[in-house]
XYZ file of C-alpha atoms in Angstrom:
762
model
C 194.399 147.485 42.854
C 192.421 150.067 44.812
C 190.011 147.422 46.144
C 192.868 145.242 47.311
C 194.533 148.243 48.977
C 191.285 149.165 50.740
C 190.899 145.611 52.040
C 194.487 145.527 53.308
C 194.086 148.883 55.097
C 190.847 147.717 56.717
C 192.575 144.604 58.073
C 195.585 146.590 59.358
C 193.436 149.231 61.074
C 191.156 146.579 62.616
C 194.173 144.761 64.043
C 195.575 148.080 65.342
C 192.315 149.043 67.028
C 192.080 145.601 68.627
C 195.422 146.182 70.313
C 194.757 149.856 71.105
C 191.018 150.355 71.724
C 189.542 153.836 71.673
C 189.172 155.487 75.063
C 188.778 158.987 76.351
C 191.964 160.949 76.749
C 193.914 159.374 73.885
C 194.982 161.797 71.132
C 193.201 161.249 67.804
C 195.509 160.955 64.834
C 195.367 160.974 61.020
C 197.589 159.075 58.587
C 198.720 160.113 55.091
C 200.576 157.829 52.643
C 201.588 158.151 48.976
C 203.544 156.450 46.220
C 204.540 157.877 42.836
C 204.055 155.402 39.984
C 201.747 152.592 38.962
C 204.655 150.184 39.317
C 204.728 150.718 43.088
C 202.406 149.239 45.716
C 203.467 150.287 49.220
C 200.423 151.973 50.794
C 199.652 149.040 53.099
C 203.288 148.804 54.249
C 203.396 152.540 55.006
C 200.129 152.367 56.984
C 201.379 149.360 58.957
C 204.631 151.141 59.958
C 202.805 154.361 60.915
C 200.192 152.556 63.036
C 202.911 150.590 64.799
C 204.507 153.888 65.883
C 201.061 155.297 66.777
C 200.467 152.302 69.036
C 203.800 152.918 70.727
C 202.904 156.576 71.404
C 199.296 155.823 72.380
C 197.687 157.676 69.439
C 194.335 156.334 68.283
C 193.680 156.444 64.515
C 190.087 155.839 63.232
C 189.691 154.168 59.841
C 188.111 157.296 58.352
C 191.301 159.254 59.167
C 193.556 157.113 56.913
C 194.220 159.039 53.681
C 196.380 158.033 50.727
C 197.229 158.805 47.107
C 198.293 156.146 44.623
C 200.474 156.812 41.567
C 200.651 160.584 42.155
C 203.858 162.595 41.879
C 205.193 164.296 44.993
C 205.519 167.575 43.091
C 201.737 167.945 42.793
C 199.909 170.026 45.362
C 196.394 169.064 44.294
C 195.815 165.394 45.250
C 192.584 163.736 46.356
C 193.998 162.119 49.468
C 195.927 165.224 50.518
C 192.887 167.436 49.968
C 190.804 165.112 52.164
C 193.475 165.414 54.848
C 193.255 169.214 54.614
C 189.480 169.072 55.137
C 189.982 166.797 58.147
C 192.464 169.288 59.638
C 190.130 172.231 59.072
C 187.276 170.336 60.740
C 189.429 169.874 63.862
C 188.873 166.114 64.083
C 192.541 165.264 64.867
C 195.383 166.507 66.999
C 198.246 164.506 65.414
C 199.126 163.954 61.732
C 201.477 161.081 60.954
C 203.508 160.509 57.773
C 205.806 157.655 56.806
C 208.662 159.984 55.673
C 209.160 163.540 54.493
C 209.334 162.487 50.818
C 205.800 161.004 51.090
C 204.416 164.492 51.693
C 206.173 166.586 49.023
C 209.233 166.311 46.806
C 209.760 170.056 46.977
C 211.487 171.427 50.068
C 209.518 174.671 50.269
C 206.202 172.822 49.819
C 206.926 170.485 52.765
C 207.988 173.348 55.060
C 204.970 175.434 54.040
C 202.452 172.621 54.587
C 203.752 171.610 58.020
C 204.118 175.209 59.203
C 200.825 176.621 57.922
C 198.456 173.650 57.875
C 199.596 171.836 61.035
C 201.782 173.795 63.466
C 199.957 177.121 63.170
C 196.681 175.231 63.808
C 198.137 173.943 67.103
C 198.492 170.377 65.837
C 201.370 167.919 65.876
C 203.160 166.360 62.885
C 205.192 163.153 63.062
C 207.385 161.705 60.275
C 207.969 158.130 61.442
C 211.025 157.061 59.442
C 212.592 160.532 59.179
C 212.570 161.081 62.966
C 210.880 164.496 62.706
C 208.381 165.438 65.425
C 207.055 168.976 65.821
C 206.907 168.429 69.591
C 210.675 168.848 69.448
C 210.277 172.604 69.025
C 214.000 173.352 68.946
C 215.029 170.919 66.210
C 212.040 169.957 64.044
C 212.450 172.783 61.516
C 216.137 172.016 60.995
C 215.480 168.271 60.633
C 212.531 168.770 58.283
C 214.510 171.209 56.122
C 217.459 168.806 55.944
C 215.349 165.773 54.991
C 213.294 167.759 52.462
C 216.453 169.104 50.854
C 217.809 165.556 50.574
C 214.496 164.382 49.074
C 214.683 167.021 46.354
C 218.350 166.211 45.696
C 217.653 162.479 45.397
C 214.931 163.061 42.819
C 217.385 164.959 40.623
C 219.987 162.227 41.097
C 217.482 159.542 40.108
C 216.559 161.522 37.000
C 220.189 161.674 35.887
C 220.598 157.935 36.506
C 217.474 157.209 34.435
C 218.736 159.416 31.598
C 222.091 157.617 31.610
C 220.342 154.241 31.438
C 218.123 155.442 28.587
C 221.124 156.762 26.653
C 222.791 153.352 27.002
C 219.708 151.621 25.607
C 219.471 154.279 22.891
C 223.061 153.617 21.777
C 222.302 149.875 21.492
C 219.093 150.552 19.484
C 216.987 148.950 22.215
C 213.511 149.994 23.323
C 213.893 152.711 25.981
C 210.496 154.457 26.011
C 207.325 154.822 23.971
C 207.843 153.261 20.545
C 207.096 155.692 17.707
C 204.369 154.836 15.213
C 205.904 152.818 12.379
C 208.261 150.834 14.615
C 207.964 147.854 16.943
C 210.013 146.042 19.544
C 211.467 142.670 18.626
C 212.280 140.438 21.606
C 215.944 139.450 22.063
C 216.406 135.844 23.117
C 217.932 135.392 26.562
C 217.779 139.069 27.627
C 215.296 140.505 30.127
C 214.677 143.816 31.888
C 214.788 144.416 35.641
C 211.086 143.586 35.764
C 211.650 140.251 34.071
C 210.206 141.304 30.746
C 212.000 140.402 27.487
C 214.479 142.999 26.255
C 213.458 144.292 22.803
C 215.307 145.740 19.836
C 213.844 148.505 17.677
C 212.748 147.416 14.197
C 210.491 148.778 11.460
C 206.889 147.560 11.679
C 205.787 146.434 8.181
C 202.138 147.484 8.713
C 202.351 150.885 10.364
C 205.418 151.939 8.348
C 203.257 151.716 5.212
C 200.784 154.092 6.867
C 203.650 156.510 7.612
C 204.749 156.445 3.957
C 201.160 156.945 2.845
C 200.726 159.997 5.099
C 203.922 161.623 3.793
C 202.880 160.909 0.187
C 199.422 162.371 0.741
C 200.863 165.482 2.343
C 203.810 166.165 -0.012
C 203.057 164.564 -3.374
C 199.250 164.835 -3.411
C 199.231 168.168 -1.508
C 196.342 167.003 0.705
C 195.595 169.026 3.828
C 196.145 167.622 7.305
C 192.394 167.734 7.997
C 191.661 165.605 4.944
C 194.435 163.149 5.938
C 192.794 162.826 9.363
C 189.426 162.092 7.752
C 190.916 159.434 5.487
C 192.704 157.708 8.367
C 189.598 157.711 10.554
C 187.375 156.496 7.697
C 189.543 153.383 7.297
C 188.980 151.142 10.359
C 191.940 148.879 9.514
C 194.492 151.672 10.106
C 196.122 151.190 13.555
C 195.855 154.118 15.955
C 198.966 156.006 17.154
C 200.507 155.074 20.531
C 198.967 156.525 23.700
C 195.785 157.391 21.792
C 193.010 158.126 24.290
C 190.385 159.557 21.917
C 190.035 156.413 19.797
C 190.738 158.285 16.561
C 193.444 160.155 14.670
C 193.857 163.822 15.597
C 195.654 166.822 14.130
C 198.246 166.651 16.902
C 199.001 163.007 16.048
C 199.378 163.607 12.292
C 201.467 166.748 12.728
C 203.691 164.982 15.276
C 204.186 162.139 12.810
C 205.143 164.517 9.982
C 207.748 166.285 12.160
C 209.307 163.130 13.678
C 212.976 162.966 12.605
C 213.139 159.233 13.322
C 211.388 158.480 10.028
C 214.438 159.778 8.121
C 216.758 157.736 10.333
C 217.796 160.576 12.676
C 217.136 159.386 16.239
C 217.346 161.896 19.063
C 217.095 161.498 22.801
C 216.359 164.336 25.203
C 215.067 166.835 22.649
C 212.760 168.438 25.223
C 213.330 169.206 28.873
C 210.565 168.769 31.453
C 210.286 171.238 34.299
C 207.703 171.669 37.043
C 205.669 174.870 37.403
C 204.695 175.120 41.050
C 202.164 177.913 40.509
C 200.339 175.812 37.857
C 200.863 172.517 39.717
C 201.784 170.857 36.431
C 204.778 169.932 34.297
C 205.789 171.661 31.065
C 208.262 170.849 28.325
C 210.578 173.156 26.457
C 213.067 172.276 23.706
C 216.695 171.974 24.709
C 219.309 173.909 22.787
C 220.757 170.571 21.659
C 219.452 166.997 22.216
C 221.222 164.907 24.846
C 222.044 162.245 22.267
C 221.754 162.057 18.498
C 222.435 159.164 16.141
C 221.791 158.383 12.460
C 220.389 154.841 12.047
C 219.849 154.114 8.367
C 218.312 150.670 8.952
C 215.444 152.423 10.789
C 214.757 154.912 7.989
C 211.181 154.888 6.646
C 211.049 157.967 4.359
C 213.800 159.591 2.262
C 215.328 162.892 3.292
C 213.923 164.897 0.401
C 210.367 163.764 1.170
C 210.754 164.468 4.900
C 212.186 167.945 4.354
C 209.519 168.684 1.764
C 206.965 167.979 4.500
C 208.758 170.370 6.872
C 208.864 173.020 4.167
C 205.137 172.747 3.631
C 204.385 172.666 7.378
C 206.348 175.868 7.953
C 204.937 177.589 4.883
C 202.205 180.116 5.413
C 198.950 178.206 5.629
C 196.115 178.447 3.129
C 193.416 177.245 5.540
C 193.115 180.210 7.869
C 189.784 181.232 9.307
C 186.695 179.397 10.444
C 184.478 177.112 8.416
C 181.673 178.640 6.377
C 178.267 178.778 8.040
C 176.443 177.435 4.993
C 178.898 174.543 4.611
C 179.553 175.443 0.951
C 183.277 176.226 0.532
C 183.011 176.182 -3.256
C 181.749 179.766 -3.273
C 184.843 180.752 -1.283
C 187.823 178.813 -2.744
C 190.926 178.760 -0.528
C 193.430 177.915 -3.252
C 194.970 181.412 -3.222
C 194.886 181.973 0.551
C 198.318 183.085 1.715
C 199.562 183.662 -1.888
C 198.075 187.110 -2.602
C 200.101 189.899 -0.936
C 200.043 193.632 -0.426
C 203.663 194.674 -1.154
C 203.338 198.033 0.618
C 202.608 196.464 4.021
C 204.206 193.061 3.309
C 200.906 191.540 4.388
C 198.968 188.625 2.899
C 195.347 189.333 2.046
C 192.647 188.266 4.494
C 189.186 186.949 3.766
C 186.242 189.303 4.259
C 183.359 191.027 2.566
C 179.797 189.709 2.238
C 179.695 185.979 3.045
C 183.501 185.834 2.969
C 183.618 185.898 -0.840
C 186.303 188.601 -1.092
C 189.849 189.308 0.074
C 191.440 192.536 1.307
C 194.577 193.907 2.953
C 193.873 194.378 6.700
C 196.605 196.998 7.022
C 195.106 199.057 4.188
C 191.642 198.855 5.690
C 192.887 200.482 8.894
C 193.883 203.571 6.899
C 191.784 206.375 5.467
C 190.241 205.725 2.090
C 192.486 208.121 0.161
C 195.626 206.686 1.807
C 195.019 203.004 1.077
C 197.451 201.242 -1.241
C 194.737 198.668 -2.034
C 191.169 199.905 -1.713
C 189.418 197.357 -3.959
C 188.114 194.053 -2.638
C 189.208 190.998 -4.634
C 186.559 188.385 -5.414
C 187.959 184.958 -4.496
C 186.226 183.016 -7.272
C 187.291 185.529 -9.890
C 190.905 185.572 -8.647
C 191.107 181.767 -8.661
C 189.601 181.510 -12.125
C 191.793 184.186 -13.740
C 195.004 182.947 -12.092
C 194.470 179.345 -13.183
C 193.438 180.366 -16.696
C 196.513 182.583 -17.055
C 198.941 179.887 -15.882
C 197.320 177.222 -18.072
C 197.516 179.545 -21.088
C 201.222 180.256 -20.475
C 201.947 176.532 -20.309
C 200.083 175.805 -23.557
C 201.246 178.813 -25.577
C 205.021 178.130 -25.583
C 205.747 175.794 -28.510
C 209.464 175.502 -27.668
C 208.856 174.751 -23.988
C 209.209 170.959 -24.295
C 212.598 171.202 -26.005
C 213.879 173.764 -23.492
C 212.771 171.605 -20.554
C 214.594 168.538 -21.941
C 217.728 170.643 -22.496
C 217.541 172.005 -18.931
C 217.156 168.441 -17.554
C 220.254 167.332 -19.473
C 222.260 170.226 -18.043
C 221.097 169.529 -14.492
C 221.883 165.816 -14.718
C 225.329 166.638 -16.107
C 225.876 169.020 -13.209
C 224.826 166.277 -10.800
C 227.451 163.927 -12.239
C 230.044 166.629 -11.568
C 228.668 168.090 -8.315
C 229.619 171.527 -7.120
C 230.975 171.032 -3.577
C 230.719 174.737 -2.865
C 226.947 174.727 -3.300
C 226.410 172.056 -0.656
C 228.859 173.814 1.635
C 227.004 177.087 1.221
C 223.717 175.421 2.048
C 225.161 173.809 5.177
C 226.659 177.121 6.229
C 223.287 178.849 5.789
C 221.534 176.196 7.858
C 224.117 176.617 10.623
C 223.799 180.398 10.566
C 220.024 180.288 10.753
C 220.182 177.706 13.558
C 222.408 180.059 15.575
C 219.923 182.873 15.033
C 217.073 180.591 16.124
C 218.956 179.728 19.319
C 219.588 183.411 19.953
C 215.891 184.258 19.618
C 214.948 181.350 21.898
C 217.413 182.554 24.540
C 216.194 186.173 24.312
C 212.423 186.048 23.971
C 211.988 189.395 25.727
C 210.270 190.518 28.907
C 207.117 192.202 27.671
C 204.216 190.539 25.897
C 204.897 192.551 22.748
C 208.533 191.388 22.696
C 207.436 187.777 23.077
C 204.957 188.067 20.207
C 207.647 189.570 18.008
C 210.098 186.828 19.009
C 207.515 184.154 18.228
C 206.869 185.609 14.768
C 210.588 185.934 14.089
C 211.168 182.364 15.255
C 208.506 181.051 12.885
C 210.036 183.001 9.989
C 213.536 181.653 10.701
C 212.298 178.085 10.982
C 210.405 178.481 7.717
C 213.559 179.757 6.007
C 215.654 176.939 7.459
C 213.145 174.311 6.327
C 213.396 175.513 2.711
C 217.214 175.373 2.730
C 217.256 172.001 4.496
C 214.903 170.606 1.857
C 217.300 171.709 -0.915
C 220.275 170.348 1.034
C 218.621 166.977 1.627
C 217.603 166.756 -2.021
C 221.172 167.419 -3.186
C 222.653 164.916 -0.766
C 220.184 162.163 -1.686
C 220.265 162.876 -5.419
C 224.056 162.688 -5.530
C 223.717 158.934 -4.965
C 220.864 158.360 -7.418
C 221.054 157.684 -11.107
C 218.901 160.124 -13.047
C 217.393 159.572 -16.491
C 216.628 162.291 -18.981
C 212.845 162.507 -19.496
C 211.501 161.797 -22.963
C 209.504 164.220 -25.036
C 206.315 162.278 -24.303
C 206.935 162.434 -20.548
C 207.491 166.200 -20.638
C 204.423 166.719 -22.796
C 202.298 164.580 -20.478
C 203.471 166.551 -17.428
C 202.546 169.855 -19.077
C 199.166 168.450 -20.141
C 198.522 167.301 -16.560
C 199.474 170.731 -15.213
C 197.164 172.456 -17.675
C 194.298 170.042 -17.000
C 194.525 170.452 -13.222
C 194.558 174.241 -13.556
C 191.575 174.141 -15.911
C 189.695 171.941 -13.448
C 190.486 174.439 -10.695
C 188.568 177.135 -12.586
C 185.409 175.042 -12.027
C 185.345 175.091 -8.244
C 181.971 173.372 -8.000
C 183.345 170.177 -9.600
C 186.884 170.260 -8.153
C 187.781 167.173 -6.099
C 189.839 167.343 -2.915
C 192.768 165.545 -4.578
C 192.889 168.006 -7.483
C 192.425 170.875 -5.033
C 195.737 170.010 -3.358
C 197.474 169.484 -6.715
C 196.213 172.815 -8.022
C 197.403 174.615 -4.884
C 200.844 172.978 -5.227
C 201.193 173.908 -8.908
C 200.211 177.523 -8.247
C 202.682 177.761 -5.347
C 205.501 176.439 -7.529
C 204.752 178.553 -10.596
C 204.217 181.806 -8.682
C 206.868 181.229 -6.025
C 204.079 181.280 -3.437
C 203.624 185.066 -3.709
C 201.545 187.248 -6.036
C 201.984 190.952 -5.305
C 199.003 193.197 -5.937
C 198.760 196.819 -7.017
C 195.735 199.104 -7.306
C 194.303 200.426 -10.567
C 191.218 202.451 -11.442
C 189.137 204.824 -9.347
C 187.929 204.481 -5.799
C 184.327 204.170 -6.932
C 181.886 201.320 -7.274
C 182.834 198.995 -10.163
C 185.627 201.411 -11.215
C 188.665 199.935 -9.445
C 190.513 196.643 -9.795
C 193.682 194.921 -8.614
C 196.600 193.758 -10.753
C 198.697 190.777 -9.691
C 202.383 190.463 -10.554
C 204.820 187.549 -10.124
C 207.888 186.001 -11.767
C 207.214 182.729 -13.584
C 210.200 180.338 -13.739
C 208.610 177.434 -15.547
C 211.894 175.645 -16.347
C 212.827 175.378 -12.663
C 209.425 173.934 -11.777
C 209.420 171.476 -14.678
C 212.928 170.164 -13.925
C 212.141 169.706 -10.242
C 208.985 167.740 -11.015
C 210.598 165.596 -13.720
C 213.922 164.603 -12.161
C 213.469 165.690 -8.530
C 216.362 168.163 -8.502
C 216.065 171.543 -6.742
C 216.947 173.376 -9.927
C 217.716 177.094 -9.670
C 218.681 179.858 -12.046
C 217.875 177.824 -15.155
C 216.116 180.887 -16.497
C 215.581 184.432 -15.362
C 211.845 183.934 -15.590
C 209.224 186.198 -17.070
C 207.130 188.781 -15.302
C 203.453 187.904 -15.469
C 200.632 190.325 -14.740
C 196.963 189.509 -14.219
C 194.191 192.093 -14.103
C 191.662 190.804 -11.593
C 188.559 192.222 -13.230
C 185.749 190.641 -15.273
C 187.353 189.847 -18.651
C 185.965 190.505 -22.119
C 184.200 187.162 -21.942
C 181.825 188.872 -19.532
C 179.993 190.250 -22.602
C 179.639 186.779 -24.068
C 178.363 185.418 -20.775
C 175.904 188.318 -20.524
C 174.618 187.593 -24.048
C 174.200 183.942 -23.147
C 172.165 184.925 -20.087
C 170.040 187.231 -22.317
C 169.450 184.340 -24.710
C 168.111 182.147 -21.895
C 166.059 185.116 -20.671
C 164.434 185.565 -24.074
C 163.515 181.884 -24.085
C 161.328 182.546 -21.072
C 163.555 180.960 -18.442
C 163.458 182.167 -14.854
C 166.573 183.596 -13.193
C 167.019 180.471 -11.079
C 166.990 178.296 -14.180
C 169.455 180.606 -15.933
C 171.754 180.477 -12.888
C 171.639 176.690 -12.974
C 172.604 176.675 -16.651
C 175.481 179.157 -16.180
C 176.742 177.604 -12.928
C 176.521 180.828 -10.917
C 174.235 182.547 -8.425
C 171.042 184.430 -9.152
C 172.704 187.708 -8.125
C 175.290 187.173 -10.875
C 172.493 186.463 -13.356
C 170.882 189.813 -12.504
C 174.220 191.579 -13.120
C 174.696 189.797 -16.450
C 171.173 190.667 -17.604
C 171.579 194.305 -16.568
C 174.826 194.433 -18.544
C 173.214 192.832 -21.624
C 170.209 195.185 -21.591
C 172.380 198.246 -20.930
C 174.686 197.332 -23.817
C 171.679 197.424 -26.166
C 170.356 200.621 -24.673
C 167.374 198.874 -23.145
C 165.973 198.609 -19.649
C 165.391 195.222 -18.105
C 161.678 194.651 -17.342
C 160.497 194.294 -13.770
C 161.031 190.679 -12.775
C 157.846 190.486 -10.712
C 155.620 191.384 -13.664
C 157.575 189.145 -16.043
C 157.167 186.106 -13.792
C 153.416 185.888 -14.528
C 154.093 185.758 -18.276
C 156.672 182.956 -18.005
C 155.466 179.396 -18.381
C 156.139 177.520 -16.240
C 156.374 180.036 -13.429
C 158.183 177.575 -11.149
C 161.895 176.955 -11.373
C 161.277 173.308 -10.413
C 158.570 171.028 -11.878
C 155.498 171.167 -9.565
C 154.216 167.984 -7.944
C 150.833 168.119 -9.719
C 152.639 168.259 -13.089
C 154.696 165.196 -12.188
C 151.561 163.282 -11.102
C 149.364 164.252 -14.074
C 149.716 161.013 -16.122
C 149.398 158.465 -13.269
C 146.470 160.422 -11.786
C 144.636 160.411 -15.150
C 145.144 156.644 -15.426
C 143.627 156.068 -11.977
C 140.825 158.533 -12.804
C 139.927 156.468 -15.869
C 139.715 153.369 -13.683
C 136.838 155.056 -11.870
C 138.556 155.547 -8.541
C 137.468 158.377 -6.308
C 139.622 161.471 -5.865
C 140.186 160.588 -2.222
C 141.332 157.068 -3.157
C 143.674 158.460 -5.832
C 145.074 160.935 -3.273
C 145.646 158.098 -0.816
C 147.522 156.054 -3.411
C 149.669 159.010 -4.531
C 150.307 160.152 -0.940
C 149.130 163.736 -1.491
C 146.039 165.866 -0.951
C 142.817 165.752 -2.983
C 143.471 169.377 -4.040
C 146.733 168.256 -5.688
C 144.835 165.500 -7.525
C 142.349 168.045 -8.943
C 145.269 170.269 -10.030
C 146.894 167.307 -11.761
C 143.649 166.528 -13.632
C 143.212 170.144 -14.674
C 146.818 170.283 -15.914
C 146.454 167.039 -17.912
C 143.358 168.187 -19.768
C 144.458 171.805 -20.171
C 147.865 170.880 -21.595
C 146.076 168.825 -24.289
C 143.416 171.388 -25.086
C 140.634 169.198 -23.673
C 137.655 170.211 -21.598
C 138.359 170.133 -17.893
C 136.032 167.690 -16.130
C 133.871 168.973 -13.301
C 132.678 167.214 -10.173
C 129.198 166.828 -11.758
C 130.705 165.145 -14.825
C 132.681 162.854 -12.585
C 129.579 161.935 -10.579
C 127.546 161.107 -13.675
C 130.383 158.982 -15.014
C 130.579 157.044 -11.748
C 126.802 156.531 -11.560
C 126.693 155.167 -15.096
C 129.516 152.800 -14.274
C 127.728 151.647 -11.117
C 124.546 150.927 -13.116
C 126.534 148.996 -15.695
C 128.188 146.863 -13.032
C 124.778 146.287 -11.369
C 123.297 145.132 -14.670
C 126.141 142.631 -15.030
C 124.942 140.933 -11.881
C 127.306 142.396 -9.308
C 125.934 143.039 -5.838
C 125.932 146.484 -4.298
C 128.440 145.289 -1.716
C 130.874 144.087 -4.429
C 130.459 147.325 -6.426
C 131.233 149.409 -3.326
C 134.376 147.341 -2.599
C 135.560 147.646 -6.202
C 135.077 151.411 -6.468
C 136.142 152.136 -2.869
C 132.809 153.703 -1.866
C 130.389 152.838 0.918
C 127.403 150.562 0.225
C 125.053 153.358 1.319
C 126.504 155.725 -1.352
C 126.064 153.105 -4.065
C 122.488 152.402 -2.930
C 121.529 156.088 -2.928
C 123.031 156.583 -6.393
C 121.067 153.622 -7.757
C 117.813 154.811 -6.203
C 118.270 158.335 -7.597
C 119.118 156.986 -11.064
C 115.966 154.890 -11.214
C 113.845 157.722 -9.752
C 115.085 160.209 -12.393
C 113.890 157.791 -15.090
C 110.539 156.951 -13.464
C 111.654 153.413 -12.751
C 111.453 151.359 -9.635
C 114.720 149.993 -8.348
C 114.677 146.182 -8.199
C 114.798 144.493 -4.860
C 118.390 143.509 -4.223
C 117.308 140.292 -2.516
C 115.490 139.043 -5.620
């Protein structure tokens, strides 16, 4: 379009200059034109009208002084064409600036007045608005006329916006396409109906392909407990997955996935006018802020893609305190720093979740406690993340396995909940709705009173997040009750309950082995721990504030019946049992002695620390601690590792290259090949070949061959081959030596024996 516009302007200006040739004394003018959207194309018409008036007034306009902006809003101050006009004015190349109308300059009244006053009039130049009838030569009236037209321009924009909203609301009520179609839906053409642009009118329907992707994303996030980052990777790894609308990056992003998970349309609740757009003149850009209430809201069940309970479960998890805070690890090995308990461990004194810190980020601490003096800290011990994850999972798995009557109690609780569902308590649903309404009013109050200072705004933001988190939990329970009231529930069998408990226990046991934990099980383990602990483990300090003398104790209420019923029949069960208080001492357990003895056993076998670490699945630093503990328990002192290393065979943690090559090198050696040829074939150095030969003979108690022995062996072989009738040239090619070397060896052999070497020609 820009090339066509340029060509049209060139033709118009050439025709204008043919009728009004340049001559001395004529004022030089500049032209500026603009239109707002890509659906408009009026630059050439504006230029034609302006030049017609310029011809009438005898103003000459060069082609280089025609400036324009295409598809740029009149609110914006920074535009390419307008900036070029400013440079032209500063250079003093013109005396008259001509516009088509006041609304082509700015859509804001104060912007138009400011530009004309400061950029044109104060520079001693003249401004002419052709269709608005404003000319700054009319010094008595131009300000009044410009102000009036600019005010009308700004008023008309607002009027158009209201008309567009009304039209959109009409389309919205008829379930017709009125804007960007959300991912998961498509427009289905209606026969015989068209838009004002002649395009077919379309009705909103569910797209069978992308709606499956929407369901898959919600299932990954809620049921499989997969993180948003992992969902993004899975979507981008599958090239057949369609991209979201208006995607400019060519891939799925966090913003796209999070926007999909929070879209109310997928549960059938369609809203129009949720956000309000307003222009920030100082930033020269538009911003959006949520309205107190949407302009229009409608429940359309035929456009529902996910059930209410699944959608609200996603909101509950989105608003929950995240477990993926902090940057990625520098070494790229997150298994040493498991994030399963991030956001779950809390300091009750400061009501603060523990942060990651310590050497290599392997520990957790209370940031509020660390800002206090040592003797005033409620928690002074650092908590090892691997140890905390292991002990928490082991404790929960043990509690699940140890209760023999648990299966029967779970089945009984399911029967009671299903019976309650058949005779629903209307007061419970009413209470939930009342709570949601109360919290919504408080959210609106905070949004309307964010405060004036930066500190007030931070506090309001934190409070707003807390209220939304609380509302999401209640809305999830409300949606589950409303949807479950219409579903028929079956009592789970004993085998189903047993299998669920076995799965829980297995996932928790797998979580204790971080190095082998898959991403899918990682999310499941995090979800199980959140449910069983209520998402909060409160810590208290025990022991002394000395090295290896203090530890932390975790405490939470375990309501296993509630969790089991919710997972088996999908009901938000509450108060089925009072729960039991569980405590966990986060310190190396008694099994530490057994692990230390196992490390001592490997040590006595002559294994290096690296090999012991590989066997135990830990680091070498942990191996040193285990060995120190084992020796100290027996009243012994661990020998110096540097001296011990020379007595250990082998001294390398990994098998050396010369050891690996010993057998193939010996086979090639027996074939009579030179060391250099063997090295070439094995792609290593000749020194490595000699080491391999030494190792082969030494490991078998045989004499190690020397270079002299090798030479004599080769010479004897050469003589034997010569006696068989082979030529020196053929012998050299076979043994990979030069003919000169073979000749010299033969001459020396015969000389040592007082013989004359035969003539090779005879």
